mmCIF file of C-alpha atoms in Angstrom:
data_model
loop_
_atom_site.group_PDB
_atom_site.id
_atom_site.type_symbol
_atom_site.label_atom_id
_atom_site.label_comp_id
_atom_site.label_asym_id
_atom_site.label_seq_id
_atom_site.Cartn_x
_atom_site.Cartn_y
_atom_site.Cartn_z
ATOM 1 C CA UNK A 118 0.000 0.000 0.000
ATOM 2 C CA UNK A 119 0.863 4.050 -1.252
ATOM 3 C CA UNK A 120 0.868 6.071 1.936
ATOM 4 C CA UNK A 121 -1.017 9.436 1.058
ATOM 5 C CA UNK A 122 -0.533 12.427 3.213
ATOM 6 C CA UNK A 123 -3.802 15.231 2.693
ATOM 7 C CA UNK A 124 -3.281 18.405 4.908
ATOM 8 C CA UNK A 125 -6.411 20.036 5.913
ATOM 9 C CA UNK A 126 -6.346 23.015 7.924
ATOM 10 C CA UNK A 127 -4.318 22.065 11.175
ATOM 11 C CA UNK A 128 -4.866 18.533 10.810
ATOM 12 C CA UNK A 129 -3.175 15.794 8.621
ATOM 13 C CA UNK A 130 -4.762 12.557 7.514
ATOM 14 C CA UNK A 131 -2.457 9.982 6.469
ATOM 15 C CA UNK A 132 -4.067 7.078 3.976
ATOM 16 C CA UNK A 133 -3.320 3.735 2.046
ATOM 17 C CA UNK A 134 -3.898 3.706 -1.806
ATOM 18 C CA UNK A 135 -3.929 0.239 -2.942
ATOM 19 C CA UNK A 136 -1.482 -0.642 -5.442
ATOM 20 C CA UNK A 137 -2.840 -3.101 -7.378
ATOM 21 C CA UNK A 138 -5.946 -4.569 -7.311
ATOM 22 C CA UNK A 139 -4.877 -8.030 -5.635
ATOM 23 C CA UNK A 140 -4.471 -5.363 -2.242
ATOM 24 C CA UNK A 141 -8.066 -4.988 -2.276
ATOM 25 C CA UNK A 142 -10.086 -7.659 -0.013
ATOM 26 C CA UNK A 143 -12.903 -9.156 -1.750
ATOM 27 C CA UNK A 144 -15.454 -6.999 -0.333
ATOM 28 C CA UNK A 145 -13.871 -3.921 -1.235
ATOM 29 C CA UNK A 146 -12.881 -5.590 -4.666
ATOM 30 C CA UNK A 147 -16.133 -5.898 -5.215
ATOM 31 C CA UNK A 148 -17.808 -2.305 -4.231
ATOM 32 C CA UNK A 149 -14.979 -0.751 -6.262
ATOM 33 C CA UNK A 150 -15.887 -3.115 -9.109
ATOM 34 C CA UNK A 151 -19.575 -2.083 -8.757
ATOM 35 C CA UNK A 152 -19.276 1.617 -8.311
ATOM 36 C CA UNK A 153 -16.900 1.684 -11.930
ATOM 37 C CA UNK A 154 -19.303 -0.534 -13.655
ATOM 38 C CA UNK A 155 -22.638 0.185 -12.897
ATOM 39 C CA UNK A 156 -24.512 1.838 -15.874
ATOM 40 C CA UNK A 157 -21.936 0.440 -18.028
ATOM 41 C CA UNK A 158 -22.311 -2.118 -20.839
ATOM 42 C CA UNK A 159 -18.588 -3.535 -21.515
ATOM 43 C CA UNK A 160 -16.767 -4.184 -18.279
ATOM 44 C CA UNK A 161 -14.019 -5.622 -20.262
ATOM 45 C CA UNK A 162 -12.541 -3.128 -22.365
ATOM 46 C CA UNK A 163 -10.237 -0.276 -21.330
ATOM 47 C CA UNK A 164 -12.617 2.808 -21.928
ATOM 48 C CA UNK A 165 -12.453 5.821 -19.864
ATOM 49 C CA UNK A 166 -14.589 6.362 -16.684
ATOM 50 C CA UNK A 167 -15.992 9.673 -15.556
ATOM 51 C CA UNK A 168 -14.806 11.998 -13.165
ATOM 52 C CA UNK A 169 -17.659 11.916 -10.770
ATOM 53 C CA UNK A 170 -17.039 7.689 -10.720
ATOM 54 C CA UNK A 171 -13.618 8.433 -10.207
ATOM 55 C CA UNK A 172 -13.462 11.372 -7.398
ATOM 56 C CA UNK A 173 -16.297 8.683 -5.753
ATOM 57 C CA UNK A 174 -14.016 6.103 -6.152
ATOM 58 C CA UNK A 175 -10.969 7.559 -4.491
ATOM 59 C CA UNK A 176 -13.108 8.523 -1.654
ATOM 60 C CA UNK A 177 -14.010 5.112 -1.150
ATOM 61 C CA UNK A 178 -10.559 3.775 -1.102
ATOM 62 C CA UNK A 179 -9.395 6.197 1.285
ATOM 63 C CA UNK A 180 -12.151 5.781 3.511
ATOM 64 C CA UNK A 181 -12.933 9.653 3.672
ATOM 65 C CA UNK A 182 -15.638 10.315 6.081
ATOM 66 C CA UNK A 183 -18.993 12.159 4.603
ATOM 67 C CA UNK A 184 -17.771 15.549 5.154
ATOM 68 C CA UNK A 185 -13.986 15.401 4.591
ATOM 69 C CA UNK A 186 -14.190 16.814 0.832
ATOM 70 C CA UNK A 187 -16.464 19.733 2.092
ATOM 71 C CA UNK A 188 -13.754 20.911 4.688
ATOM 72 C CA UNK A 189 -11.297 20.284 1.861
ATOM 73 C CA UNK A 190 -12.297 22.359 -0.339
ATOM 74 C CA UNK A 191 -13.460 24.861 2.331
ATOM 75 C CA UNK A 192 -9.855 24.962 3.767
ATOM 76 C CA UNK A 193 -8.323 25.696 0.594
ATOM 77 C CA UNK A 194 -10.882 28.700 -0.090
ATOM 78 C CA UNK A 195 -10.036 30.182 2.842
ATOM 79 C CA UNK A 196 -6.600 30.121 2.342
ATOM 80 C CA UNK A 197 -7.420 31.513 -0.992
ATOM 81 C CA UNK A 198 -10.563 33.104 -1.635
ATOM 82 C CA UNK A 199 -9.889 33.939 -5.380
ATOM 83 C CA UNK A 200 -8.395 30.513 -6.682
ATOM 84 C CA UNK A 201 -9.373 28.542 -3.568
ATOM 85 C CA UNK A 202 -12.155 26.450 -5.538
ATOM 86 C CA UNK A 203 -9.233 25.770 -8.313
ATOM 87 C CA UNK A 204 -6.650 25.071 -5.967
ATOM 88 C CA UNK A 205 -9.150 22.289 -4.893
ATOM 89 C CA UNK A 206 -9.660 20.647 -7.797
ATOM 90 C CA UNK A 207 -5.860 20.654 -8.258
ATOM 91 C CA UNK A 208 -5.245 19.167 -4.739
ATOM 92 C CA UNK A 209 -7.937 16.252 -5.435
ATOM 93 C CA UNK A 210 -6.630 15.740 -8.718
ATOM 94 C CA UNK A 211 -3.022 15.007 -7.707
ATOM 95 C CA UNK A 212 -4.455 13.042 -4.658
ATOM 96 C CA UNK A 213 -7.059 10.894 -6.679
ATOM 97 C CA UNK A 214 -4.073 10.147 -9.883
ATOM 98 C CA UNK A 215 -1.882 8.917 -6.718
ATOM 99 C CA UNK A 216 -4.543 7.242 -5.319
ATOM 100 C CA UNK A 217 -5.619 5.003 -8.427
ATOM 101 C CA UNK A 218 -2.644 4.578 -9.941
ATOM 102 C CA UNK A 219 -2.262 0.616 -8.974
ATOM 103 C CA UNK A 220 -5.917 0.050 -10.334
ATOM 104 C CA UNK A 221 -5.846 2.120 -13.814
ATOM 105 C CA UNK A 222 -3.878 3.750 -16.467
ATOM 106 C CA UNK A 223 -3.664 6.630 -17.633
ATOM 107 C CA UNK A 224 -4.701 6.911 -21.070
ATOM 108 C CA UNK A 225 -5.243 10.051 -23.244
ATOM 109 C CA UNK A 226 -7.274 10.073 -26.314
ATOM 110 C CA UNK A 227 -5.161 10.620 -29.953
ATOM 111 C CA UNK A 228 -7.614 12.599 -31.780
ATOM 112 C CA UNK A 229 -9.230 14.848 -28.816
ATOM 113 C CA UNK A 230 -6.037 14.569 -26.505
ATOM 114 C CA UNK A 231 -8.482 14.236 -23.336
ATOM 115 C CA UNK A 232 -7.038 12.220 -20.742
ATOM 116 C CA UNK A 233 -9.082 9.316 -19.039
ATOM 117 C CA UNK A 234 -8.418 6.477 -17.152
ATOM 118 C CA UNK A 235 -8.029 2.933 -18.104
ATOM 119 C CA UNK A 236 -8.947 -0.279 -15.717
ATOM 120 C CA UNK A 237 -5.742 -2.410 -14.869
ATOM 121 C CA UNK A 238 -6.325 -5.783 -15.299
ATOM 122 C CA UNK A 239 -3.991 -7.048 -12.481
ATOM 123 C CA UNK A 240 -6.205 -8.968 -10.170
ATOM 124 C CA UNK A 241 -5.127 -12.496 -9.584
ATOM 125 C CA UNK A 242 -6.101 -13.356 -6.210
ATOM 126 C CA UNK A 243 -8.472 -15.750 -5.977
ATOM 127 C CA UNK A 244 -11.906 -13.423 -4.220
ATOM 128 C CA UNK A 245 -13.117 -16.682 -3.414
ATOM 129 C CA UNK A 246 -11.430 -19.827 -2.975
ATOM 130 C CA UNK A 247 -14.640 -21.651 -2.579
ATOM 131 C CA UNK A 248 -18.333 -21.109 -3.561
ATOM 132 C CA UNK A 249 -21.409 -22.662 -1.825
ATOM 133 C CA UNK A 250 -24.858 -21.750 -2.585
ATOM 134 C CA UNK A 251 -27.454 -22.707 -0.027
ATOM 135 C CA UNK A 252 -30.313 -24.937 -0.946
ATOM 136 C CA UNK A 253 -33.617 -24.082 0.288
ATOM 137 C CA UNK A 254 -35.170 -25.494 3.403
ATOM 138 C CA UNK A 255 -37.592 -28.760 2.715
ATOM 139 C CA UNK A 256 -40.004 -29.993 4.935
ATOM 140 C CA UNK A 257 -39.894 -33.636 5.524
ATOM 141 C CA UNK A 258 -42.715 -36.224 4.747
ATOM 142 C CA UNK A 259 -45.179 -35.829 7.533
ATOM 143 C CA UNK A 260 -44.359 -32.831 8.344
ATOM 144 C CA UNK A 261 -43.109 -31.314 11.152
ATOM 145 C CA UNK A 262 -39.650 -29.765 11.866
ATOM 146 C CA UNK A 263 -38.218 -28.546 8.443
ATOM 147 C CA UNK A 264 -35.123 -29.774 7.791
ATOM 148 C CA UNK A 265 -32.136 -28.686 5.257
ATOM 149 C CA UNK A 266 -29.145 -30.288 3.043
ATOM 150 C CA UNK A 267 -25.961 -29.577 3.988
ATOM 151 C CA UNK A 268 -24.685 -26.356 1.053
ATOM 152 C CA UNK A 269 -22.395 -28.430 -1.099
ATOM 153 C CA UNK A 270 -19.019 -26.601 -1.949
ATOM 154 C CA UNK A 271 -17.053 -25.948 -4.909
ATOM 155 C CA UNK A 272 -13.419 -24.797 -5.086
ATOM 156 C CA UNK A 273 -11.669 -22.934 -7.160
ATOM 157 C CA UNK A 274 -7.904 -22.476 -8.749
ATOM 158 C CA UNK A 275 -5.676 -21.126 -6.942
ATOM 159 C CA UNK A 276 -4.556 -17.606 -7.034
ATOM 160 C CA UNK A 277 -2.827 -16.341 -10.463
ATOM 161 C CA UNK A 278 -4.820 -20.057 -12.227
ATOM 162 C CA UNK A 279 -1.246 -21.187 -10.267
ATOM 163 C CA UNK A 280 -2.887 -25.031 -10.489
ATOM 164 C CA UNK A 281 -4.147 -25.438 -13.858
ATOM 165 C CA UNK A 282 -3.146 -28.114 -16.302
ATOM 166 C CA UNK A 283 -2.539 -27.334 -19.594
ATOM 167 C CA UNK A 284 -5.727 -28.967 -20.970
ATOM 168 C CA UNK A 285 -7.463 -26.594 -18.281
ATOM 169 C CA UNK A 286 -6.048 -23.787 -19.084
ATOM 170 C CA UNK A 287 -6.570 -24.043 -22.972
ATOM 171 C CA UNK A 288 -10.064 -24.756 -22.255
ATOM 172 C CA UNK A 289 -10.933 -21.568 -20.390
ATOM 173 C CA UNK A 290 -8.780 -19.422 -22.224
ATOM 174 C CA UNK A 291 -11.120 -20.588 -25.640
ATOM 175 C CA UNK A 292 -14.282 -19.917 -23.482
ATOM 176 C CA UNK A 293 -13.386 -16.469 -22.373
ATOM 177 C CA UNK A 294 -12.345 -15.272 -25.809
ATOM 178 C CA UNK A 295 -15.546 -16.498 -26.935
ATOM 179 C CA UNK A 296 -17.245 -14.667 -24.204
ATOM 180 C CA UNK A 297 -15.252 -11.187 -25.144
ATOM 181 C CA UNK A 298 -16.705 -12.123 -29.109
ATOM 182 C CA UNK A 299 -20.156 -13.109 -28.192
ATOM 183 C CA UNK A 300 -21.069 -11.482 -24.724
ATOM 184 C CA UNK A 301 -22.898 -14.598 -23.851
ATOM 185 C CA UNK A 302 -24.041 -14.889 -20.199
ATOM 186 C CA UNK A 303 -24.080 -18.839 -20.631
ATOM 187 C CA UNK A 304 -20.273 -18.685 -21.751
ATOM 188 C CA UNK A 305 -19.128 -16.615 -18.814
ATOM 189 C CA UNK A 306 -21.056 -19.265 -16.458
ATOM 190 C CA UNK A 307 -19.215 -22.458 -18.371
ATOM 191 C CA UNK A 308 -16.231 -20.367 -17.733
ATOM 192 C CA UNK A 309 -16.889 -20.011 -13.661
ATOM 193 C CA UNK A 310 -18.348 -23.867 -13.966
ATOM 194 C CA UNK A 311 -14.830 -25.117 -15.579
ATOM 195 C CA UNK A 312 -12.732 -23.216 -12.861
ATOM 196 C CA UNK A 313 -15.025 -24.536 -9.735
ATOM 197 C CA UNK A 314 -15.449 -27.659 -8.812
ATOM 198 C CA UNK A 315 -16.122 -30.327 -6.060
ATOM 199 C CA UNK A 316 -13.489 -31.719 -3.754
ATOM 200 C CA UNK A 317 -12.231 -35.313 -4.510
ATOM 201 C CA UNK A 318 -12.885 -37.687 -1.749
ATOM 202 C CA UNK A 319 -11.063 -36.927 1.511
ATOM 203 C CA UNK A 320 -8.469 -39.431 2.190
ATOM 204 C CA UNK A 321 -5.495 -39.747 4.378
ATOM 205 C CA UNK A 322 -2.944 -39.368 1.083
ATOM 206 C CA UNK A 323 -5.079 -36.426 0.252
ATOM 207 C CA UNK A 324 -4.709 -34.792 3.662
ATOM 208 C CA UNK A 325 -0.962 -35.853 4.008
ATOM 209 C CA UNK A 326 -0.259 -34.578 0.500
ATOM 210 C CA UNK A 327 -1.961 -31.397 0.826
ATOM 211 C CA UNK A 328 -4.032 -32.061 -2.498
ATOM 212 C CA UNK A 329 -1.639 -32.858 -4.265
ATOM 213 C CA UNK A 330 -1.720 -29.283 -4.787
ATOM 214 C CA UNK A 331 -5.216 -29.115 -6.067
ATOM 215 C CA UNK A 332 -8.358 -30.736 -3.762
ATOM 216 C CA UNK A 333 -10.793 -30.187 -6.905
ATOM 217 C CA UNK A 334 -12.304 -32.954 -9.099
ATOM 218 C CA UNK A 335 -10.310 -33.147 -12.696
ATOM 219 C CA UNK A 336 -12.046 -31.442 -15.517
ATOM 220 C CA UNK A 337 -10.643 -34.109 -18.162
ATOM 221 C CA UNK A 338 -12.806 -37.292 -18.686
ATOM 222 C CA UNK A 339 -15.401 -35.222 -16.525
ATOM 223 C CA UNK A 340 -16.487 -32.059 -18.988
ATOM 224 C CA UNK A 341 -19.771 -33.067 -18.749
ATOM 225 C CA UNK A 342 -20.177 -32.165 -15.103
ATOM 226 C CA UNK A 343 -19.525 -28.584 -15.739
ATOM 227 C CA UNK A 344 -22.747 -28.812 -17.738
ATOM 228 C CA UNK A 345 -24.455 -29.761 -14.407
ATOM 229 C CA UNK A 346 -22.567 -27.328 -12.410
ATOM 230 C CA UNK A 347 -23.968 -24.097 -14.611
ATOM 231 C CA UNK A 348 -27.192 -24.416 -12.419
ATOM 232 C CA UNK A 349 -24.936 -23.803 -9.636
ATOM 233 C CA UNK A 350 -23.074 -20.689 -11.044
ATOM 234 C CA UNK A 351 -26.206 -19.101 -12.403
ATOM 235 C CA UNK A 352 -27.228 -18.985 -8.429
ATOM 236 C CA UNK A 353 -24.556 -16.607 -7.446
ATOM 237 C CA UNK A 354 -25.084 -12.725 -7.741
ATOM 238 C CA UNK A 355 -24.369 -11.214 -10.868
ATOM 239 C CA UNK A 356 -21.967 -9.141 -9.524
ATOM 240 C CA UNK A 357 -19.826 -12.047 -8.053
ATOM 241 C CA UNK A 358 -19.954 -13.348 -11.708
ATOM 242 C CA UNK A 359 -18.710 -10.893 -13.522
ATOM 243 C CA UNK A 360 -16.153 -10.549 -10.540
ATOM 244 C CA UNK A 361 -14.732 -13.698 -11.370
ATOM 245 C CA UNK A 362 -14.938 -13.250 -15.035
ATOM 246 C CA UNK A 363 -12.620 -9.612 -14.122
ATOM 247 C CA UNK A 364 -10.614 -11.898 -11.990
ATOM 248 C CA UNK A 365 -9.592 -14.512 -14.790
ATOM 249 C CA UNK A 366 -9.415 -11.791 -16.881
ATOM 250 C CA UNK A 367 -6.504 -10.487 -15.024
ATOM 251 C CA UNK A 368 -5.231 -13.977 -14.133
ATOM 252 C CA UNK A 369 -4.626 -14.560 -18.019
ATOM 253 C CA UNK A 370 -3.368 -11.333 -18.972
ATOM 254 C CA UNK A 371 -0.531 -12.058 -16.591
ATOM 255 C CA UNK A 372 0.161 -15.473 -18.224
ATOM 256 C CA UNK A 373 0.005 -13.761 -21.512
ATOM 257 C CA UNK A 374 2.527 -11.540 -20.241
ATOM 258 C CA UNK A 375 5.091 -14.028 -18.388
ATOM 259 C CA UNK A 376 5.677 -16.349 -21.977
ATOM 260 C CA UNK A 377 4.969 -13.540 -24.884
ATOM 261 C CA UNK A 378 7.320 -16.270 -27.108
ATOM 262 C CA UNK A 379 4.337 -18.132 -27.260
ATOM 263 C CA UNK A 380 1.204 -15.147 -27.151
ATOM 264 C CA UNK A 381 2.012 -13.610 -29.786
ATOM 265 C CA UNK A 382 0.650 -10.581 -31.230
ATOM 266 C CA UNK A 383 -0.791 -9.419 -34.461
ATOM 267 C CA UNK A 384 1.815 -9.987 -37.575
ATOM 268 C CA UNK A 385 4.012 -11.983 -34.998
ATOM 269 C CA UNK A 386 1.839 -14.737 -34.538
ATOM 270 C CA UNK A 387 2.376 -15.995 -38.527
ATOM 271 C CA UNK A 388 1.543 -19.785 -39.598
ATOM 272 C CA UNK A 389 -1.422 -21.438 -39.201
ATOM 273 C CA UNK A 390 -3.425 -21.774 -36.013
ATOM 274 C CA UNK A 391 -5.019 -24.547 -35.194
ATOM 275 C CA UNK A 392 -5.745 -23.953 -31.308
ATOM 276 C CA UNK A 393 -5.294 -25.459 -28.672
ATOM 277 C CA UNK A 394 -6.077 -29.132 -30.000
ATOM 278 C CA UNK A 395 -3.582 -28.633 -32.318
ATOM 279 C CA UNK A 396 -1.267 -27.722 -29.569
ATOM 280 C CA UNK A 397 -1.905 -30.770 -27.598
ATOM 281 C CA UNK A 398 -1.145 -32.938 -30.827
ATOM 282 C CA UNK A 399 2.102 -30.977 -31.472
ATOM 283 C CA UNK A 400 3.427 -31.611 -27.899
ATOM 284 C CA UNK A 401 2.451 -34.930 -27.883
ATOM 285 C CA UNK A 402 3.616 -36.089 -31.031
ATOM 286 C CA UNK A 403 6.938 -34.907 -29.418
ATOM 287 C CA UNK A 404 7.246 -37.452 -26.847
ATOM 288 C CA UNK A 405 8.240 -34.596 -24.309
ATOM 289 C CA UNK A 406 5.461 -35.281 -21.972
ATOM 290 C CA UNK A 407 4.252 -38.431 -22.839
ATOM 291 C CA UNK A 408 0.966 -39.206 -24.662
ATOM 292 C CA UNK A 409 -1.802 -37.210 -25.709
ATOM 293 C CA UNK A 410 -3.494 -37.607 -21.888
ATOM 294 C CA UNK A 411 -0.359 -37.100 -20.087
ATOM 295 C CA UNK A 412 0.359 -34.084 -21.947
ATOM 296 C CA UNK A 413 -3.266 -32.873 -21.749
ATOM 297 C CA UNK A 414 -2.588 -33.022 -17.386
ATOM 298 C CA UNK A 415 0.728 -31.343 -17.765
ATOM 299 C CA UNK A 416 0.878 -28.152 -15.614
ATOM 300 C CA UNK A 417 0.734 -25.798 -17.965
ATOM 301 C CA UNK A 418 3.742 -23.457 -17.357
ATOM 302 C CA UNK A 419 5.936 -26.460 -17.975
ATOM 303 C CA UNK A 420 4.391 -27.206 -21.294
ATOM 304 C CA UNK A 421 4.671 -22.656 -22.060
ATOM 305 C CA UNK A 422 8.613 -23.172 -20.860
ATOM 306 C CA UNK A 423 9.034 -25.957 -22.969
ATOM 307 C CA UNK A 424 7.418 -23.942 -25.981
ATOM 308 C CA UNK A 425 9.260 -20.711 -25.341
ATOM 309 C CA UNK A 426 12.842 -22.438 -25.096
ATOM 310 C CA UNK A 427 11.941 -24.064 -28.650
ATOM 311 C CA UNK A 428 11.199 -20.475 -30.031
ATOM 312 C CA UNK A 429 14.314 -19.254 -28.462
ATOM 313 C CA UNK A 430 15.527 -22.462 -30.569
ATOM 314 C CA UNK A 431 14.049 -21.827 -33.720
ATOM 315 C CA UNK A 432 14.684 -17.904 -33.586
ATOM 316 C CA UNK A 433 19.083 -19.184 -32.951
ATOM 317 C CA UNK A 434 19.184 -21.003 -35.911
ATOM 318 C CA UNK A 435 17.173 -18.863 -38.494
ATOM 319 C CA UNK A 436 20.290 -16.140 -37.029
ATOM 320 C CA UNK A 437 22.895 -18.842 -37.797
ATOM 321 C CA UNK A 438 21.150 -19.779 -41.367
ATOM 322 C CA UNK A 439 21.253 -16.113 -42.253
ATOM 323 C CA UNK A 440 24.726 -15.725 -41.107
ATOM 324 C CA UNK A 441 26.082 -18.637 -42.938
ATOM 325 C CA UNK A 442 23.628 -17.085 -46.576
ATOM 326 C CA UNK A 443 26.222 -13.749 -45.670
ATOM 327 C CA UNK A 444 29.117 -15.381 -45.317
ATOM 328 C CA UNK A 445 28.483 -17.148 -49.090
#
């Protein structure tokens, strides 16, 4: 956290920004995420937000009290009746730009030159590490005392997707990408229904291993359950759902990030694409991590290493090849 000194009259208040999203607890994630979006259609795309969002916003995050911007701006008119109201707005802006900073960028428009602010995509920690929705009460035959089913729970990956496999990970990245194309509701709740599932059986290896690193039920050889699980996700706010969907958002644009030899861009990409199938086949024909299952349950940072040190590969001998076409 950005320690934020504001003197006001006598009397100086010292305050946290946040500087990046993952410093935000999930209930505060989650107001923040509701006061920028609400009224707004795309919550995924780096548009500007208004002031008045913006100066509300900062308030929040500093945990101003009702009145605090009133004797703010009073103070600084009666230090300066002429310019007081300006020096104000000056004040708050340098104050709110500090204050945001680890939550947006600052973007300014080509053709107008306006300046705005952008969303940062840089949540990764997991808001919820487990769901539960809580069936409703049912009265048993007879009568009488009514009595309820224990909530059934449903975990989720672990902060930054750390505990993906490969197969996982290709799978969710196709669904969101067709959720940013299509903006359909069902996709987003596949997407939540992929990441969450149920625990495996609790055994003693399960408990002595810690999970093996990941308590969940395996999506592979069980894709169909995510089909049943979509009741489950479309009982959660609407809010917590596009939370999440923010969440992976910012989960995959720092895997993007960490192996850019194999996300690549625009005119870099080149060659044909043929997903994330065709992925699995490539590796797999390779031998590097067994068969086509084996590769599928791969974590998937050692299958992104493995492709990354092969375009380092590829990219040293094309340099060699066109040295040795020089040297003729």
């Amino acid at each position: 956290m950005n320690k934020i000194k504001i003197k006001v009259g006598n009397s100086t208040r010292t305050v946290q920004a946040p500087e990046s999203w993952d410093e935000l607890d999930a209930r505060t994630a989650l107001l923040v995420y509701n006061t920028l979006f609400s009224g707004l259609g795309d919550d995924l795309t780096r548009g500007a937000f208004t002031a008045v969002k913006l100066i509300s916003l900062t308030q929040h995050l500093l945990a101003m009290p009702p009145d605090f911007m009133a004797k703010w701006e009073a103070d600084c008119i009666r230090e300066d009746a002429e310019n007081g109201d300006l020096v104000f707005l000056e004040e708050l802006k340098q104050v709110m730009v500090a204050t945001l900073a680890g939550l947006f960028d600052v973007v300014t428009d080509a053709e107008s030159g306006a300046t705005g602010y952008a969303v940062k995509f840089n949540r990764t920690k997991n808001p919820w590490p487990a769901l539960t929705t809580s069936p409703p009460a049912s009265s048993p035959k007879g009568g009488g005392k009514r009595a309820n089913k224990a909530p059934k729970w449903y975990y989720g990956p672990k902060d930054g997707l750390a505990n993906l496999t490969l197969y996982e990970l290709g799978i969710t990245f196709g669904l969101y990408e067709e959720y940013l194309e299509t903006r359909d509701e069902q996709t987003a709740n596949e997407l939540i229904a992929v990441l969450y599932r149920p625990s495996r059986p609790e055994t003693q290896d399960e408990r002595d291993s810690a999970w093996h690193g990941d308590r969940r039920q395996p999506y592979r050889r069980y894709e169909d359950k995510a089909t049943e699980r979509m009741k489950m996700v479309t009982t959660l706010p609407a809010l917590t759902r596009r939370f999440l969907i923010f969440w992976f958002a910012g989960c995959r644009e720092a895997i993007v990030r960490d192996y850019p030899k194999v996300f690549k861009k625009g005119k870099d990409a080149g060659g044909p694409n043929y997903g994330w199938g065709g992925l699995l086949l490539s590796l797999a024909e390779t031998g590097t991590f067994g068969a086509l299952g084996e590769t599928a349950d791969q974590h998937y940072s050692n299958a992104l290493t493995y492709l990354s040190m092969k375009e380092d590969e590829r990219v040293e001998m094309e340099r060699k090849l066109d040295g040795l076409k020089r040297v003729k």
